[in-house]
XYZ file of C-alpha atoms in Angstrom:
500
model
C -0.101 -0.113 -13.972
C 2.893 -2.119 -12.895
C 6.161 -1.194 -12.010
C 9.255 -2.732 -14.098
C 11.811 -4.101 -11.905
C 14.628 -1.957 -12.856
C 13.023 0.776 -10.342
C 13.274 -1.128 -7.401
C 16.054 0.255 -6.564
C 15.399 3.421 -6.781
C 12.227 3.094 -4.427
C 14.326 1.683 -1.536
C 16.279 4.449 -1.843
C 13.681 6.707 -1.774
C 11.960 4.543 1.639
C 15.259 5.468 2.947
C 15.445 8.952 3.318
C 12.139 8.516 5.026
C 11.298 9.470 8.689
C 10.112 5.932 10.253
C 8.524 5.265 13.098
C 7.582 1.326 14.338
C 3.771 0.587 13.414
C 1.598 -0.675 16.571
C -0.172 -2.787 13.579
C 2.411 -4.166 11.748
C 3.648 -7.974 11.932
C 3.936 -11.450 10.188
C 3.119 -15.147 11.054
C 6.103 -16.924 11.078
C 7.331 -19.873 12.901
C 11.043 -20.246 13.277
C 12.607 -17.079 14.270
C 16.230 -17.256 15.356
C 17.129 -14.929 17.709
C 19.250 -13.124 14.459
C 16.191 -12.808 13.312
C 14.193 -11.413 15.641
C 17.165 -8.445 16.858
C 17.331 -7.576 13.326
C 13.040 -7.156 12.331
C 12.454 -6.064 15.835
C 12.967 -2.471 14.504
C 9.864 -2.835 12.420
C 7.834 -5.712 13.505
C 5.374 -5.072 16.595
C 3.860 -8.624 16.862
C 3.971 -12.141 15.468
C 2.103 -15.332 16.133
C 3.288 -18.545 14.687
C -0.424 -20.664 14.936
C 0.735 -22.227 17.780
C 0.177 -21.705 21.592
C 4.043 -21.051 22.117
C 6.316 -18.706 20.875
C 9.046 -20.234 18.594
C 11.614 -23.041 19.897
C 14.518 -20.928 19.303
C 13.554 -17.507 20.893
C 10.532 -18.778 23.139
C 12.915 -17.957 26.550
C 14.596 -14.517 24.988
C 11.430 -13.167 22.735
C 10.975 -10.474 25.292
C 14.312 -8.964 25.437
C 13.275 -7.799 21.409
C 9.951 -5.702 21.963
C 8.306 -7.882 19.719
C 4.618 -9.323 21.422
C 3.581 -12.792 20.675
C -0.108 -13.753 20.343
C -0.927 -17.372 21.063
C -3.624 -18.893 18.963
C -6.131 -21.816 19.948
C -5.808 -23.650 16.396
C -8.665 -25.523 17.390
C -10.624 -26.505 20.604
C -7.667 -29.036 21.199
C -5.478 -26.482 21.650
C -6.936 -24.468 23.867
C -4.754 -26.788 27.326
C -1.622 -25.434 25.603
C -3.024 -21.798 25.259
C -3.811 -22.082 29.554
C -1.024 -23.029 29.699
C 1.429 -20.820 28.492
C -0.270 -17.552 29.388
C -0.670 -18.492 32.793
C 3.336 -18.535 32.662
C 4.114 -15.636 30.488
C 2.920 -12.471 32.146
C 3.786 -10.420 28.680
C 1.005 -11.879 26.808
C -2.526 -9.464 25.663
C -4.346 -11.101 23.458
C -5.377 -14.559 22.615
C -6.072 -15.655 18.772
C -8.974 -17.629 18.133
C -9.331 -20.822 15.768
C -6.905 -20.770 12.329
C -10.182 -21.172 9.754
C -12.464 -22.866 10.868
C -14.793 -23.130 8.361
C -12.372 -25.110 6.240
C -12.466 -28.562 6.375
C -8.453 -29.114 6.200
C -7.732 -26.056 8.875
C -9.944 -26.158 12.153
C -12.894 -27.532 10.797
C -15.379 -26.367 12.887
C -19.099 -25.800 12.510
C -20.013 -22.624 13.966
C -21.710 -24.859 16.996
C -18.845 -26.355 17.741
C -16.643 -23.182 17.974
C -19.488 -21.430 20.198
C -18.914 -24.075 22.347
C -15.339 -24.201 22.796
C -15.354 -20.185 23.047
C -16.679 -20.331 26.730
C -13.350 -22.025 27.544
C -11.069 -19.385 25.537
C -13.413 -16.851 27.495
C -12.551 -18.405 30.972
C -8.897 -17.921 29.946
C -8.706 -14.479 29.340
C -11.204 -13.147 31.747
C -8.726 -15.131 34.835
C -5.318 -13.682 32.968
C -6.493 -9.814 32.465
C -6.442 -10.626 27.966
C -8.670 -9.808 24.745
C -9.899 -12.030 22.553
C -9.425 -11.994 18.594
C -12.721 -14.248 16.747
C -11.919 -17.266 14.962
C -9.748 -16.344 12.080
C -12.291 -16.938 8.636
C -11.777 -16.438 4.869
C -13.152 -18.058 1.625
C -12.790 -21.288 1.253
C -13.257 -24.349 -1.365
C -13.997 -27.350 0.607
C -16.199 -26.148 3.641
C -17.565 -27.142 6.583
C -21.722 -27.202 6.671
C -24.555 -27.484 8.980
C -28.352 -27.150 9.060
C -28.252 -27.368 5.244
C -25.088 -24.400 4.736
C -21.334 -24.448 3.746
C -19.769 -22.007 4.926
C -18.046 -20.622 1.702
C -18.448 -17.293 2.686
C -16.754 -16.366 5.739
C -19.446 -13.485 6.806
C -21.958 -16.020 6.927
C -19.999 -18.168 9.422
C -19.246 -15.032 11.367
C -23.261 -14.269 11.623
C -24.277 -17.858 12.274
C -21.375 -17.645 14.896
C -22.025 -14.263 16.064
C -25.826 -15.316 16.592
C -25.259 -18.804 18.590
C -22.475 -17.037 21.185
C -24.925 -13.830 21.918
C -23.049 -11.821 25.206
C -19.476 -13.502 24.491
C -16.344 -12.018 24.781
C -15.458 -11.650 21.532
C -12.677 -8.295 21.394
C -11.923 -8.189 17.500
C -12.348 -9.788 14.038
C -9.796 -11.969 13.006
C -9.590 -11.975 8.500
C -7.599 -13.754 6.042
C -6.725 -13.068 2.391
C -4.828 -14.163 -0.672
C -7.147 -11.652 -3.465
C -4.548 -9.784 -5.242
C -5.192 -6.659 -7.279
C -6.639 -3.667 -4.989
C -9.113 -6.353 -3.807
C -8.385 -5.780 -0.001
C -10.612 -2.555 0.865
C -13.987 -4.306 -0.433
C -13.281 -7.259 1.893
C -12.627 -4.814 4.796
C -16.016 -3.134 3.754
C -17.740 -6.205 4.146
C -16.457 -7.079 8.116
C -17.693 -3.529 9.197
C -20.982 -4.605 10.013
C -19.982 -6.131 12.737
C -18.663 -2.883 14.439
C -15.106 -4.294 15.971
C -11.577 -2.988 15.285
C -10.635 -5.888 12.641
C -7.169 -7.964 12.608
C -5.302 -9.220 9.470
C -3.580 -12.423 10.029
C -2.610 -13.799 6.937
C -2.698 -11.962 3.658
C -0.525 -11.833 0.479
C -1.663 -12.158 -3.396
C -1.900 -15.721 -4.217
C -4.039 -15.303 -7.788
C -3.263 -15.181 -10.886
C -2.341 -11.356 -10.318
C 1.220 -12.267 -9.632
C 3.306 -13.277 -12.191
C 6.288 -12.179 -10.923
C 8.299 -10.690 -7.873
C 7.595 -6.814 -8.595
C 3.311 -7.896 -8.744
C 3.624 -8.717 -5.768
C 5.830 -5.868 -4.505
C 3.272 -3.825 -6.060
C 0.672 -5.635 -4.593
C 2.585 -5.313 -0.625
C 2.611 -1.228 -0.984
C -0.629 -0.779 -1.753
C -2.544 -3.032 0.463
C 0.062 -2.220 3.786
C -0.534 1.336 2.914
C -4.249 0.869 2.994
C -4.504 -1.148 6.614
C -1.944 1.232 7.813
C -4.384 4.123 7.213
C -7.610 1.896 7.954
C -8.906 2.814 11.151
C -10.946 0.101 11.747
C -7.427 -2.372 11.572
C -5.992 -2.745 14.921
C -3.026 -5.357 13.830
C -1.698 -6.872 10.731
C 0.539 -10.134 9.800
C 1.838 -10.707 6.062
C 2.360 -14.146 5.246
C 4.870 -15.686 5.642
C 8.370 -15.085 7.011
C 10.320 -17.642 4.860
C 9.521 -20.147 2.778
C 11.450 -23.341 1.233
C 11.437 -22.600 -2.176
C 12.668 -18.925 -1.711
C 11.643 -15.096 -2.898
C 12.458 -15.868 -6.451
C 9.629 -18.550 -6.528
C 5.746 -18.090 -7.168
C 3.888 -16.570 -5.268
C 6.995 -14.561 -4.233
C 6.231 -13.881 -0.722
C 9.580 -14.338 1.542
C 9.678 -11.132 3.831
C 13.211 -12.762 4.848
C 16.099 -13.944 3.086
C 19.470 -15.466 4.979
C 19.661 -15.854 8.981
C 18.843 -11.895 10.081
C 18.446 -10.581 6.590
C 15.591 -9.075 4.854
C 14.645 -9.767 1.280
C 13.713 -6.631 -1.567
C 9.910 -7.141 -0.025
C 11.119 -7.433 3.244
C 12.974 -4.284 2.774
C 9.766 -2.686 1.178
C 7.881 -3.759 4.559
C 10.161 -2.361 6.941
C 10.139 0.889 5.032
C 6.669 1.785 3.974
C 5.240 5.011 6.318
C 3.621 4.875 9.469
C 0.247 6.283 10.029
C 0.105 9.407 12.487
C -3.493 10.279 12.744
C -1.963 13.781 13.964
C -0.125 14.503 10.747
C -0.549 17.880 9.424
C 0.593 18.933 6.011
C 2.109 23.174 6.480
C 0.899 25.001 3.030
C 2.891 26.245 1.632
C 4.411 22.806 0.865
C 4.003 19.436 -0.982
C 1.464 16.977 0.379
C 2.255 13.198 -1.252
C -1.281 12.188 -1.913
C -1.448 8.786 -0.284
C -0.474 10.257 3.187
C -4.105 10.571 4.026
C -5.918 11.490 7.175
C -9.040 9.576 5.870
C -10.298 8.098 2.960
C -13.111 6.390 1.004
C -12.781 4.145 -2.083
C -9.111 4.853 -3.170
C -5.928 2.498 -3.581
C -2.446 2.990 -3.818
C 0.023 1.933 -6.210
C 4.308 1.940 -6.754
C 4.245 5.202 -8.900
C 6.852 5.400 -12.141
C 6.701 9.356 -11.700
C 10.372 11.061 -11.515
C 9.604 11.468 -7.760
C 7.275 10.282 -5.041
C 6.567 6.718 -3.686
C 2.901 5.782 -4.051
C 0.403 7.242 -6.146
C -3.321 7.006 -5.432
C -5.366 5.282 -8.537
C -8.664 3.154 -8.985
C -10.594 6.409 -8.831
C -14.691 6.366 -8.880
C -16.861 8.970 -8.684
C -17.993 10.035 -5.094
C -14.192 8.794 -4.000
C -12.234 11.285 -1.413
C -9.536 11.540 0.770
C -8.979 13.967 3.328
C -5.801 15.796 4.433
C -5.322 17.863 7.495
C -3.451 21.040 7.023
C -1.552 24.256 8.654
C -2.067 27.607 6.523
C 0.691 29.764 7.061
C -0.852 32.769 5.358
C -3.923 33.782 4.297
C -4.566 34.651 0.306
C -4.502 33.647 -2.874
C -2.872 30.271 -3.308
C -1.772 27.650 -6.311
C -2.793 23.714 -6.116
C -0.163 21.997 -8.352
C -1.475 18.259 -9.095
C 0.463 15.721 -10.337
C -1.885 13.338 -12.335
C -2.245 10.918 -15.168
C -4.912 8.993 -17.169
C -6.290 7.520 -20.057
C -9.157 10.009 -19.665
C -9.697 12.951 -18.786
C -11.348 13.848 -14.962
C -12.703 16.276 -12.610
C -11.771 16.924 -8.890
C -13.569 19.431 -6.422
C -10.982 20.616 -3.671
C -13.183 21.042 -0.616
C -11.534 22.833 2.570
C -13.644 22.417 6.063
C -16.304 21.017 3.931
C -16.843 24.123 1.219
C -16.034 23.578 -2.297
C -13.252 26.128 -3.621
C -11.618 24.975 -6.607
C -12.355 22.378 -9.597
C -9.701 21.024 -11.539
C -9.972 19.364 -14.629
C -7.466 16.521 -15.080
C -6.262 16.124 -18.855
C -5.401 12.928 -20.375
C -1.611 12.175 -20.156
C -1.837 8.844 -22.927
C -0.872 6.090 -19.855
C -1.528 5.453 -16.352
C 2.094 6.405 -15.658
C 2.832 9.544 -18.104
C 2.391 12.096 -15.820
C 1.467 16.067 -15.717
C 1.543 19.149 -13.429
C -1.640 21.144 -13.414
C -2.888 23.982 -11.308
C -6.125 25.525 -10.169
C -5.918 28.454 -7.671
C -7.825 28.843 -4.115
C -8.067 31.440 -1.366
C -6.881 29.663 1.976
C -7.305 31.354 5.102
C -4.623 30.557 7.985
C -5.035 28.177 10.651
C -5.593 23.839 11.023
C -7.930 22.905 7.890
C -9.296 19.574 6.638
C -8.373 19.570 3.027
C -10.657 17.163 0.901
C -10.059 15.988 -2.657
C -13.023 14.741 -3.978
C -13.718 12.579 -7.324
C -15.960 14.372 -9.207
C -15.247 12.678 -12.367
C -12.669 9.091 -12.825
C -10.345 8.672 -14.974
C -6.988 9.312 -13.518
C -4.072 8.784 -11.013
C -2.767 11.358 -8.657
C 0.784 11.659 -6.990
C 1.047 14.344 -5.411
C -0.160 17.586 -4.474
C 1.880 21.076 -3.729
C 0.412 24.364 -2.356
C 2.019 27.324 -3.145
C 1.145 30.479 -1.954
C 0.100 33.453 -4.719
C -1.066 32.836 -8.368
C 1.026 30.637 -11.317
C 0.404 31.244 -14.854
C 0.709 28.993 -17.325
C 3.785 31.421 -18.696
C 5.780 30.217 -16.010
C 5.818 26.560 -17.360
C 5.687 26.096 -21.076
C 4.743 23.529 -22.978
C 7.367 23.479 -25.825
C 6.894 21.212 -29.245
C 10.187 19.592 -29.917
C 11.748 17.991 -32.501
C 13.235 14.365 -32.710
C 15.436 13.086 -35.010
C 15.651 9.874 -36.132
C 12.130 9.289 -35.723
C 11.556 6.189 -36.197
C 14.339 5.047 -34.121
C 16.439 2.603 -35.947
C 19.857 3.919 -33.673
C 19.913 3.705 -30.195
C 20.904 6.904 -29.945
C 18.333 9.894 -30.384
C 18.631 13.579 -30.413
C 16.079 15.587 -29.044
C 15.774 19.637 -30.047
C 13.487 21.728 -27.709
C 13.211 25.966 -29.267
C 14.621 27.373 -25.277
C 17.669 29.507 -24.084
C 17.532 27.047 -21.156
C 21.041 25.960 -22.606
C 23.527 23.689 -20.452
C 20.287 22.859 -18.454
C 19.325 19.545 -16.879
C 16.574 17.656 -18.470
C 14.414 14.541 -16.753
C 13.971 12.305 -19.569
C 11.640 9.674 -19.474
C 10.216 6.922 -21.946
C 6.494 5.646 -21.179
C 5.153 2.398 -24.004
C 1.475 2.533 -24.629
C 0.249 1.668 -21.957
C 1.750 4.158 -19.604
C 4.781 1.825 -18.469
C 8.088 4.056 -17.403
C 10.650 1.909 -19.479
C 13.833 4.825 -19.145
C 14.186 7.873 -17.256
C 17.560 9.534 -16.832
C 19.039 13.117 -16.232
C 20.537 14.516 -19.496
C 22.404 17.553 -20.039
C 21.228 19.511 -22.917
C 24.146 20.962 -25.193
C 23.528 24.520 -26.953
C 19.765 23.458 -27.067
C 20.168 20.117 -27.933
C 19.503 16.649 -26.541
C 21.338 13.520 -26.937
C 19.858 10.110 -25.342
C 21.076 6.825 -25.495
C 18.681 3.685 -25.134
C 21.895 1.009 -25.380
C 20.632 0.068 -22.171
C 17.422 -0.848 -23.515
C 17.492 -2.771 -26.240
C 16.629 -5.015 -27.202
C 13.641 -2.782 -26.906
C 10.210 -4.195 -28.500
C 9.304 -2.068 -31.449
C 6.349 0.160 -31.275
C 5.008 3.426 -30.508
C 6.438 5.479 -27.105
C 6.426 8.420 -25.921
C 8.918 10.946 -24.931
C 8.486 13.397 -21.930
C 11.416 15.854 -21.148
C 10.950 18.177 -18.299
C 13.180 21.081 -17.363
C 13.135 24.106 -14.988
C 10.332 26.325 -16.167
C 9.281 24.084 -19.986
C 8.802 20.661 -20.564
C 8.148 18.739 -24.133
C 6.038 15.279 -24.655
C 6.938 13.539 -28.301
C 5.330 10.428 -29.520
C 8.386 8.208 -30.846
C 8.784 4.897 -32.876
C 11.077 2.359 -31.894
C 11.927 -0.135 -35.096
């Protein structure tokens, strides 16, 4: 379920035309900002801390002219003089980070006894300068620091042994770290809950063998940033890093920044991706894109290869949802058009201020990313609604949903069976007929491999009622079976096709 390269492009254009608003949440850890730098991310970037107790060399006297806050951090208990320090002088400052990992030998290296006891000075600090404190910054680790017979591999049970030793501290928010690529992110949010704090994210990126090349971890940057965007237990976030020596094109492909004041493809992807607004409502009738949700449980996002759309929503389980708040114009009769895909087929009950009205079966599409439009009807009365979808059964992806007001029938989109020629494709060139009057029309073609990978889409013009499609730009394409969706105004056709 990866996206190809090629479509990069065409998602930053798509970002684009995108209302954006700057994210409270949203930031990186980075150390050596120029003031070029700074002007130019300070349209997206809320907050950055650079592990140290000072902002950085070049912009530590101009950082406030940019609307960009900086969040010391107390490495470890020896820098806790430099922390005094500088927020006693900088009247800007809220919130003071705790230790950088302390349960790791080579970071802080603190046993949870000695961090208790350095807190009370950290505590000291912010109760005389008015500031909040973030909890020593944990994640897991390979060569850990032990006591009374543990190593502290696991960062929750540093947090309890911590938690337990400093009872009635000030301790404001979580502080996580993470490198798990994949959608591994929500399942090590679920775990901090427990503790019952607004959580911050101060280093994460996919650092596994997940990523094996830039678009992985583009992939992986959408999904997760869409996911702590929406969370709302995350109060802040930082992606790491900035910059690094070796450069974007290098593994693990993390550079948010490329030259002085310039962003790189991720970078771009960063500044784009939507900002939460828990007051959001979706007006019906109208399209609601799926991973704009008010609230969710169990679901992830991924780059979609649809014709349209940015993310779709995937990783579905049973007993997953995600709610949507919505404005009814009218009341009556209306049509839920969902775009899905799978390898499966699956069930979803559509739930509106908690009673069921509508179940739609989702077909199987052959791949992840071949996609279909199906409809189930519901009566809507007007007014503000909470919309829920709700897995009833797994097995597919969803992009987006559109509400229409009134009844469609399935004669107002056909499925037509069309006919390819040569099939197998020993050309480059293929002709597609499709039995329509929709002559001189505008066809979306798109070519999906077996596993549900876009590998072409264009617009083609049909002439009289045929089809002509060149792959040149293709090839050399690996030979195997594909499939062939074309989609016009009111039909659309899906072929299987051979490539030699």
């Amino acid at each position: 379920m990866k996206k190809p390269l090629i479509y990069l492009l065409l998602l930053i254009i798509h970002l684009g035309a995108m209302a954006q608003t700057k994210s409270y949440k949203r930031g990186v850890g980075y150390g050596y900002h120029s003031e070029t730098d700074m002007q130019q991310f300070s349209s997206f970037l809320s907050w950055w801390y650079n592990w140290a107790a000072q902002p950085d060399v070049a912009i530590r006297n101009t950082y406030q002219n940019f609307g960009v806050d900086f969040t010391p951090m107390a490495w470890n208990a020896q820098g806790i003089t430099a922390v005094n320090t500088w927020v006693t002088s900088d009247e800007n400052i809220k919130y003071i980070l705790g230790f950088n990992e302390p349960n790791f030998k080579d970071q802080a290296n603190m046993t949870p006894t000695q961090a208790v006891a350095a807190w009370e000075n950290l505590q000291n600090i912010a109760a005389n300068n008015g500031l909040e404190l973030v909890a020593p910054a944990v994640n897991y680790c390979g060569s850990c620091v032990q006591e009374n017979g543990t190593t502290y591999t696991n960062p929750f049970t540093y947090l309890d042994d911590f938690f337990e030793a400093c009872t009635g501290c000030q301790i404001d928010y979580l502080a996580l770290h993470w490198y798990g690529g994949g959608a591994s992110m929500p399942g090590y949010i679920d775990d901090a809950r427990k503790y019952g704090k607004k959580i911050w994210v101060t280093e994460f990126a996919a650092w596994d063998n997940s990523v094996t090349n830039a678009a992985a971890q583009y992939q992986y940057l959408a999904g997760t940033v869409n996911f702590l965007e929406r969370d709302p237990d995350i109060y802040r976030y930082a992606w790491f890093i900035g910059r690094t020596s070796a450069g974007i094109n290098t593994y693990p492909y993390i550079d948010l920044y490329a030259d002085d004041g310039e962003l790189t493809p991720l970078g771009e992807l960063y500044h784009d991706i939507p900002v939460y607004d828990s007051m959001q409502r979706f007006t019906v009738p109208g399209r609601i894109e799926v991973e704009e949700y008010y609230r969710m449980k169990g679901l992830f996002s991924e780059i979609t290869s649809d014709t349209d759309g940015f993310l779709n929503i995937g990783w579905t389980d049973a007993g997953d949802w995600a709610d949507y708040k919505i404005t009814v114009q009218n009341s009556g009769m209306h049509t839920l058009k969902a775009r899905v895909s799978g390898t499966s087929s699956g069930t979803i009950n559509f739930l509106v201020d908690n009673q069921q009205l509508a179940t739609l079966n989702t077909p199987s599409t052959g791949g992840w990313q071949s996609w279909r439009t199906v409809n189930v009807q519901l009566n809507l009365e007007p007014g503000e609604h909470l919309l829920r979808m709700y897995v009833k059964k797994a097995g597919f992806n969803i992009n987006w949903m559109e509400l229409v007001e009134g009844e469609v029938s399935a004669s107002e989109f056909k499925w037509l069976k069309a006919s390819i020629f040569p099939n197998p494709v020993a050309d480059r060139i293929i002709h597609v007929y499709l039995p329509t009057n929709e002559f001189g029309s505008i066809y979306r073609c798109s070519l999906t491999n077996e596993l549900g990978q876009l590998v072409f889409a264009d617009w083609v013009k049909a002439t009289s009622t045929n089809l002509q499609i060149n792959l040149n730009s293709l090839y050399p394409l690996p030979p195997g079976i594909y499939f062939l969706d074309v989609v016009g105004k009111t039909c659309r056709a899906r072929e299987k096709l051979i490539i030699k």
